[in-house]
mmCIF file of C-alpha atoms in Angstrom:
data_model
loop_
_atom_site.group_PDB
_atom_site.id
_atom_site.type_symbol
_atom_site.label_atom_id
_atom_site.label_comp_id
_atom_site.label_asym_id
_atom_site.label_seq_id
_atom_site.Cartn_x
_atom_site.Cartn_y
_atom_site.Cartn_z
ATOM 1 C CA UNK A 215 48.324 142.169 36.700
ATOM 2 C CA UNK A 216 47.022 139.661 39.256
ATOM 3 C CA UNK A 217 43.555 140.074 40.716
ATOM 4 C CA UNK A 218 41.594 138.164 43.351
ATOM 5 C CA UNK A 219 38.786 135.901 42.167
ATOM 6 C CA UNK A 220 36.371 133.441 43.774
ATOM 7 C CA UNK A 221 36.410 129.835 42.560
ATOM 8 C CA UNK A 222 34.448 126.783 43.672
ATOM 9 C CA UNK A 223 36.765 124.314 45.429
ATOM 10 C CA UNK A 224 35.481 121.288 47.362
ATOM 11 C CA UNK A 225 31.958 122.685 47.348
ATOM 12 C CA UNK A 226 32.958 126.050 48.837
ATOM 13 C CA UNK A 227 33.753 129.433 47.340
ATOM 14 C CA UNK A 228 37.370 130.343 48.066
ATOM 15 C CA UNK A 229 39.354 133.432 47.100
ATOM 16 C CA UNK A 230 42.507 132.802 45.038
ATOM 17 C CA UNK A 231 44.793 134.797 42.794
ATOM 18 C CA UNK A 232 43.910 134.999 39.128
ATOM 19 C CA UNK A 233 47.150 133.154 38.296
ATOM 20 C CA UNK A 234 45.970 130.177 40.376
ATOM 21 C CA UNK A 235 42.858 129.582 38.257
ATOM 22 C CA UNK A 236 43.083 126.267 36.386
ATOM 23 C CA UNK A 237 41.085 124.586 33.644
ATOM 24 C CA UNK A 238 37.722 123.341 34.838
ATOM 25 C CA UNK A 239 37.385 125.832 37.685
ATOM 26 C CA UNK A 240 34.006 127.438 38.269
ATOM 27 C CA UNK A 241 34.709 131.157 38.582
ATOM 28 C CA UNK A 242 32.297 133.678 40.075
ATOM 29 C CA UNK A 243 32.189 136.738 37.838
ATOM 30 C CA UNK A 244 32.542 139.998 39.749
ATOM 31 C CA UNK A 245 31.561 143.392 38.395
ATOM 32 C CA UNK A 246 34.181 145.986 37.375
ATOM 33 C CA UNK A 247 36.913 143.328 37.370
ATOM 34 C CA UNK A 248 38.771 141.878 34.375
ATOM 35 C CA UNK A 249 37.990 138.246 33.690
ATOM 36 C CA UNK A 250 40.917 136.022 34.724
ATOM 37 C CA UNK A 251 40.472 133.418 31.984
ATOM 38 C CA UNK A 252 38.533 132.379 28.923
ATOM 39 C CA UNK A 253 35.382 130.536 29.835
ATOM 40 C CA UNK A 254 31.799 129.556 29.178
ATOM 41 C CA UNK A 255 28.971 131.161 31.122
ATOM 42 C CA UNK A 256 27.064 128.348 32.838
ATOM 43 C CA UNK A 257 24.844 130.339 35.206
ATOM 44 C CA UNK A 258 23.479 133.878 35.141
ATOM 45 C CA UNK A 259 24.149 136.599 32.605
ATOM 46 C CA UNK A 260 27.162 138.836 32.104
ATOM 47 C CA UNK A 261 27.625 142.151 30.306
ATOM 48 C CA UNK A 262 31.246 142.661 29.265
ATOM 49 C CA UNK A 263 33.315 145.266 27.470
ATOM 50 C CA UNK A 264 35.362 143.508 24.770
ATOM 51 C CA UNK A 265 36.858 146.644 23.242
ATOM 52 C CA UNK A 266 40.343 145.494 24.235
ATOM 53 C CA UNK A 267 40.038 142.485 21.917
ATOM 54 C CA UNK A 268 37.738 143.664 19.135
ATOM 55 C CA UNK A 269 37.794 147.460 19.312
ATOM 56 C CA UNK A 270 33.995 147.458 19.577
ATOM 57 C CA UNK A 271 32.940 149.941 22.303
ATOM 58 C CA UNK A 272 29.410 148.570 22.666
ATOM 59 C CA UNK A 273 28.986 146.288 25.708
ATOM 60 C CA UNK A 274 28.058 142.700 24.869
ATOM 61 C CA UNK A 275 25.745 140.472 26.881
ATOM 62 C CA UNK A 276 26.700 136.858 27.509
ATOM 63 C CA UNK A 277 24.117 134.178 28.238
ATOM 64 C CA UNK A 278 24.425 130.832 30.031
ATOM 65 C CA UNK A 279 24.786 127.620 28.085
ATOM 66 C CA UNK A 280 21.336 126.137 27.619
ATOM 67 C CA UNK A 281 22.321 122.475 27.709
ATOM 68 C CA UNK A 282 25.510 121.260 29.409
ATOM 69 C CA UNK A 283 25.272 117.834 27.734
ATOM 70 C CA UNK A 284 27.023 118.471 24.442
ATOM 71 C CA UNK A 285 25.260 121.656 23.379
ATOM 72 C CA UNK A 286 27.014 123.825 20.810
ATOM 73 C CA UNK A 287 28.889 126.726 22.381
ATOM 74 C CA UNK A 288 28.475 130.057 20.586
ATOM 75 C CA UNK A 289 29.948 133.513 20.984
ATOM 76 C CA UNK A 290 26.988 134.498 23.149
ATOM 77 C CA UNK A 291 28.133 131.909 25.726
ATOM 78 C CA UNK A 292 31.870 132.653 25.705
ATOM 79 C CA UNK A 293 33.665 135.224 27.823
ATOM 80 C CA UNK A 294 37.302 136.156 27.312
ATOM 81 C CA UNK A 295 40.210 136.929 29.610
ATOM 82 C CA UNK A 296 41.044 140.599 30.077
ATOM 83 C CA UNK A 297 37.576 141.859 29.178
ATOM 84 C CA UNK A 298 35.894 144.001 31.831
ATOM 85 C CA UNK A 299 32.695 142.765 33.464
ATOM 86 C CA UNK A 300 30.223 145.645 33.625
ATOM 87 C CA UNK A 301 27.305 143.690 35.097
ATOM 88 C CA UNK A 302 26.999 140.215 36.583
ATOM 89 C CA UNK A 303 23.703 138.695 37.676
ATOM 90 C CA UNK A 304 22.997 135.151 38.798
ATOM 91 C CA UNK A 305 21.959 132.818 41.578
ATOM 92 C CA UNK A 306 25.359 132.454 43.286
ATOM 93 C CA UNK A 307 25.470 135.396 45.705
ATOM 94 C CA UNK A 308 23.781 137.389 42.959
ATOM 95 C CA UNK A 309 26.647 136.788 40.524
ATOM 96 C CA UNK A 310 27.095 134.799 37.337
ATOM 97 C CA UNK A 311 29.387 131.779 37.104
ATOM 98 C CA UNK A 312 31.655 130.753 34.242
ATOM 99 C CA UNK A 313 33.586 127.549 33.525
ATOM 100 C CA UNK A 314 37.293 128.121 32.851
ATOM 101 C CA UNK A 315 38.363 126.765 29.440
ATOM 102 C CA UNK A 316 41.722 128.499 28.837
ATOM 103 C CA UNK A 317 44.340 130.291 30.927
ATOM 104 C CA UNK A 318 47.563 132.188 30.314
ATOM 105 C CA UNK A 319 48.950 132.188 26.778
ATOM 106 C CA UNK A 320 46.152 129.889 25.573
ATOM 107 C CA UNK A 321 43.494 132.570 26.043
ATOM 108 C CA UNK A 322 42.376 134.891 23.259
ATOM 109 C CA UNK A 323 44.294 137.719 24.921
ATOM 110 C CA UNK A 324 47.426 135.567 25.119
ATOM 111 C CA UNK A 325 47.161 134.672 21.438
ATOM 112 C CA UNK A 326 46.748 138.353 20.578
ATOM 113 C CA UNK A 327 49.874 139.268 22.553
ATOM 114 C CA UNK A 328 51.813 136.425 20.948
ATOM 115 C CA UNK A 329 50.740 137.543 17.483
ATOM 116 C CA UNK A 330 51.997 141.078 18.203
ATOM 117 C CA UNK A 331 55.318 139.953 19.697
ATOM 118 C CA UNK A 332 55.977 137.205 17.147
ATOM 119 C CA UNK A 333 54.255 138.240 13.912
ATOM 120 C CA UNK A 334 54.210 136.003 10.886
ATOM 121 C CA UNK A 335 56.753 136.677 8.177
ATOM 122 C CA UNK A 336 55.583 138.967 5.401
ATOM 123 C CA UNK A 337 55.670 137.724 1.825
ATOM 124 C CA UNK A 338 55.233 140.216 -0.979
ATOM 125 C CA UNK A 339 54.621 139.443 -4.600
ATOM 126 C CA UNK A 340 57.800 141.135 -5.800
ATOM 127 C CA UNK A 341 59.867 138.916 -3.474
ATOM 128 C CA UNK A 342 58.558 135.841 -5.289
ATOM 129 C CA UNK A 343 59.552 137.410 -8.614
ATOM 130 C CA UNK A 344 63.123 138.225 -7.572
ATOM 131 C CA UNK A 345 64.537 134.811 -8.687
ATOM 132 C CA UNK A 346 63.313 135.553 -12.209
ATOM 133 C CA UNK A 347 65.102 138.908 -12.177
ATOM 134 C CA UNK A 348 68.272 137.293 -10.831
ATOM 135 C CA UNK A 349 68.162 134.656 -13.577
ATOM 136 C CA UNK A 350 67.803 137.298 -16.294
ATOM 137 C CA UNK A 351 70.645 139.353 -14.847
ATOM 138 C CA UNK A 352 72.875 136.273 -14.578
ATOM 139 C CA UNK A 353 72.221 135.334 -18.210
ATOM 140 C CA UNK A 354 72.968 138.912 -19.224
ATOM 141 C CA UNK A 355 76.228 138.836 -17.271
ATOM 142 C CA UNK A 356 77.293 135.558 -18.875
ATOM 143 C CA UNK A 357 76.460 136.869 -22.355
ATOM 144 C CA UNK A 358 78.485 140.033 -21.828
ATOM 145 C CA UNK A 359 81.352 137.984 -20.405
ATOM 146 C CA UNK A 360 81.455 135.612 -23.390
ATOM 147 C CA UNK A 361 81.273 138.454 -25.904
ATOM 148 C CA UNK A 362 83.931 140.427 -24.062
ATOM 149 C CA UNK A 363 86.253 137.427 -23.844
ATOM 150 C CA UNK A 364 85.727 136.530 -27.503
ATOM 151 C CA UNK A 365 85.979 139.943 -29.131
ATOM 152 C CA UNK A 366 88.622 141.523 -26.915
ATOM 153 C CA UNK A 367 92.265 140.662 -26.438
ATOM 154 C CA UNK A 368 92.512 140.416 -22.668
ATOM 155 C CA UNK A 369 96.072 139.132 -22.419
ATOM 156 C CA UNK A 370 96.796 136.514 -19.772
ATOM 157 C CA UNK A 371 94.119 134.250 -18.275
ATOM 158 C CA UNK A 372 94.397 136.014 -14.912
ATOM 159 C CA UNK A 373 93.258 139.270 -16.460
ATOM 160 C CA UNK A 374 90.443 137.402 -18.191
ATOM 161 C CA UNK A 375 89.171 135.937 -14.914
ATOM 162 C CA UNK A 376 89.327 139.331 -13.196
ATOM 163 C CA UNK A 377 87.375 140.952 -16.026
ATOM 164 C CA UNK A 378 84.719 138.221 -15.830
ATOM 165 C CA UNK A 379 84.335 138.621 -12.072
ATOM 166 C CA UNK A 380 84.162 142.391 -12.435
ATOM 167 C CA UNK A 381 81.408 142.096 -15.041
ATOM 168 C CA UNK A 382 79.349 139.731 -12.873
ATOM 169 C CA UNK A 383 79.781 141.967 -9.811
ATOM 170 C CA UNK A 384 78.587 145.009 -11.764
ATOM 171 C CA UNK A 385 75.454 143.289 -13.070
ATOM 172 C CA UNK A 386 74.602 141.439 -9.829
ATOM 173 C CA UNK A 387 75.735 143.564 -6.922
ATOM 174 C CA UNK A 388 76.142 141.296 -3.842
ATOM 175 C CA UNK A 389 75.541 144.270 -1.546
ATOM 176 C CA UNK A 390 72.041 144.901 -2.916
ATOM 177 C CA UNK A 391 70.186 142.769 -0.288
ATOM 178 C CA UNK A 392 72.272 144.340 2.477
ATOM 179 C CA UNK A 393 71.470 147.848 1.290
ATOM 180 C CA UNK A 394 67.739 147.034 1.144
ATOM 181 C CA UNK A 395 67.737 145.734 4.729
ATOM 182 C CA UNK A 396 69.731 148.724 5.952
ATOM 183 C CA UNK A 397 67.358 151.098 4.168
ATOM 184 C CA UNK A 398 64.346 149.515 5.866
ATOM 185 C CA UNK A 399 66.084 149.670 9.247
ATOM 186 C CA UNK A 400 66.903 153.362 8.806
ATOM 187 C CA UNK A 401 63.312 154.064 7.724
ATOM 188 C CA UNK A 402 61.994 152.278 10.819
ATOM 189 C CA UNK A 403 64.206 154.337 13.146
ATOM 190 C CA UNK A 404 63.189 157.545 11.368
ATOM 191 C CA UNK A 405 59.495 156.719 11.789
ATOM 192 C CA UNK A 406 59.978 156.117 15.496
ATOM 193 C CA UNK A 407 62.047 159.270 15.978
ATOM 194 C CA UNK A 408 59.945 161.723 13.965
ATOM 195 C CA UNK A 409 56.426 160.279 13.989
ATOM 196 C CA UNK A 410 56.540 158.203 17.215
ATOM 197 C CA UNK A 411 55.479 155.130 15.218
ATOM 198 C CA UNK A 412 57.021 151.802 16.236
ATOM 199 C CA UNK A 413 57.296 149.254 13.433
ATOM 200 C CA UNK A 414 57.738 145.564 14.280
ATOM 201 C CA UNK A 415 58.201 144.548 10.644
ATOM 202 C CA UNK A 416 60.372 146.996 8.653
ATOM 203 C CA UNK A 417 59.650 144.972 5.520
ATOM 204 C CA UNK A 418 56.153 146.486 5.431
ATOM 205 C CA UNK A 419 57.436 150.069 5.212
ATOM 206 C CA UNK A 420 58.111 150.115 1.415
ATOM 207 C CA UNK A 421 54.601 148.805 0.726
ATOM 208 C CA UNK A 422 53.009 151.161 3.275
ATOM 209 C CA UNK A 423 54.598 154.088 1.456
ATOM 210 C CA UNK A 424 52.442 153.290 -1.589
ATOM 211 C CA UNK A 425 49.142 153.288 0.329
ATOM 212 C CA UNK A 426 46.898 156.223 -0.532
ATOM 213 C CA UNK A 427 43.660 155.176 1.229
ATOM 214 C CA UNK A 428 43.126 153.118 4.381
ATOM 215 C CA UNK A 429 39.682 152.057 5.609
ATOM 216 C CA UNK A 430 38.956 150.953 9.202
ATOM 217 C CA UNK A 431 35.830 149.074 10.199
ATOM 218 C CA UNK A 432 35.785 150.385 13.791
ATOM 219 C CA UNK A 433 36.643 153.838 15.053
ATOM 220 C CA UNK A 434 37.565 152.379 18.440
ATOM 221 C CA UNK A 435 40.525 150.658 16.799
ATOM 222 C CA UNK A 436 42.356 153.947 16.223
ATOM 223 C CA UNK A 437 40.688 156.350 18.644
ATOM 224 C CA UNK A 438 39.853 155.252 22.190
ATOM 225 C CA UNK A 439 37.844 152.733 24.152
ATOM 226 C CA UNK A 440 34.384 153.431 25.497
ATOM 227 C CA UNK A 441 31.573 155.733 24.444
ATOM 228 C CA UNK A 442 30.869 159.395 25.222
ATOM 229 C CA UNK A 443 27.450 160.962 25.774
ATOM 230 C CA UNK A 444 26.836 163.552 23.052
ATOM 231 C CA UNK A 445 23.217 164.718 23.203
ATOM 232 C CA UNK A 446 19.553 163.774 23.457
ATOM 233 C CA UNK A 447 17.391 164.413 20.408
ATOM 234 C CA UNK A 448 13.660 164.601 21.274
#
């Protein structure tokens, strides 16, 4: 969603679209507007709502960088794209000013969206142990095949080969990986149909079924943004 922002160009404040902000621009922070980019506060103070990124409903105050000549930049100096400015005070028309350091997919919001759309592959401990199980099953199949071929009169060599292949297929079913993937896909569709839960990684469903307790560090992560007034206790 594109918004209009004021940036300093050629010594004058000009209004441009948020998509036209580039690295190094000085952006005037307006109240009640989402920040168009990641940046460092260089003048004034800003109070922002970062619940979209962190789930924390408490507003956070950002301070200007104390020394522009190589000073360390901390979280108190950084503001992030997509967060809502609740208050902006400074010397430029009464507003704070921030220096743009990242735009588009390079912002914290862009990285969050990319992580959701393209999650990292999941590796479970039992997946790493599957080669050991396959090796044991293969050795078992070969042992049964040798014993069967030695102790039983199988007739022609064609019958012997067919019996060996049948034994291996019974001990190491080639359709087992396919059935596991299909089972996870069916479980994902069932979750979405019955519980309205969309799963981006069906491979997590078998492990999630074993979870008995889940602990969240922030209630805003699973409830809603913002804070509600409850009461005043004298």
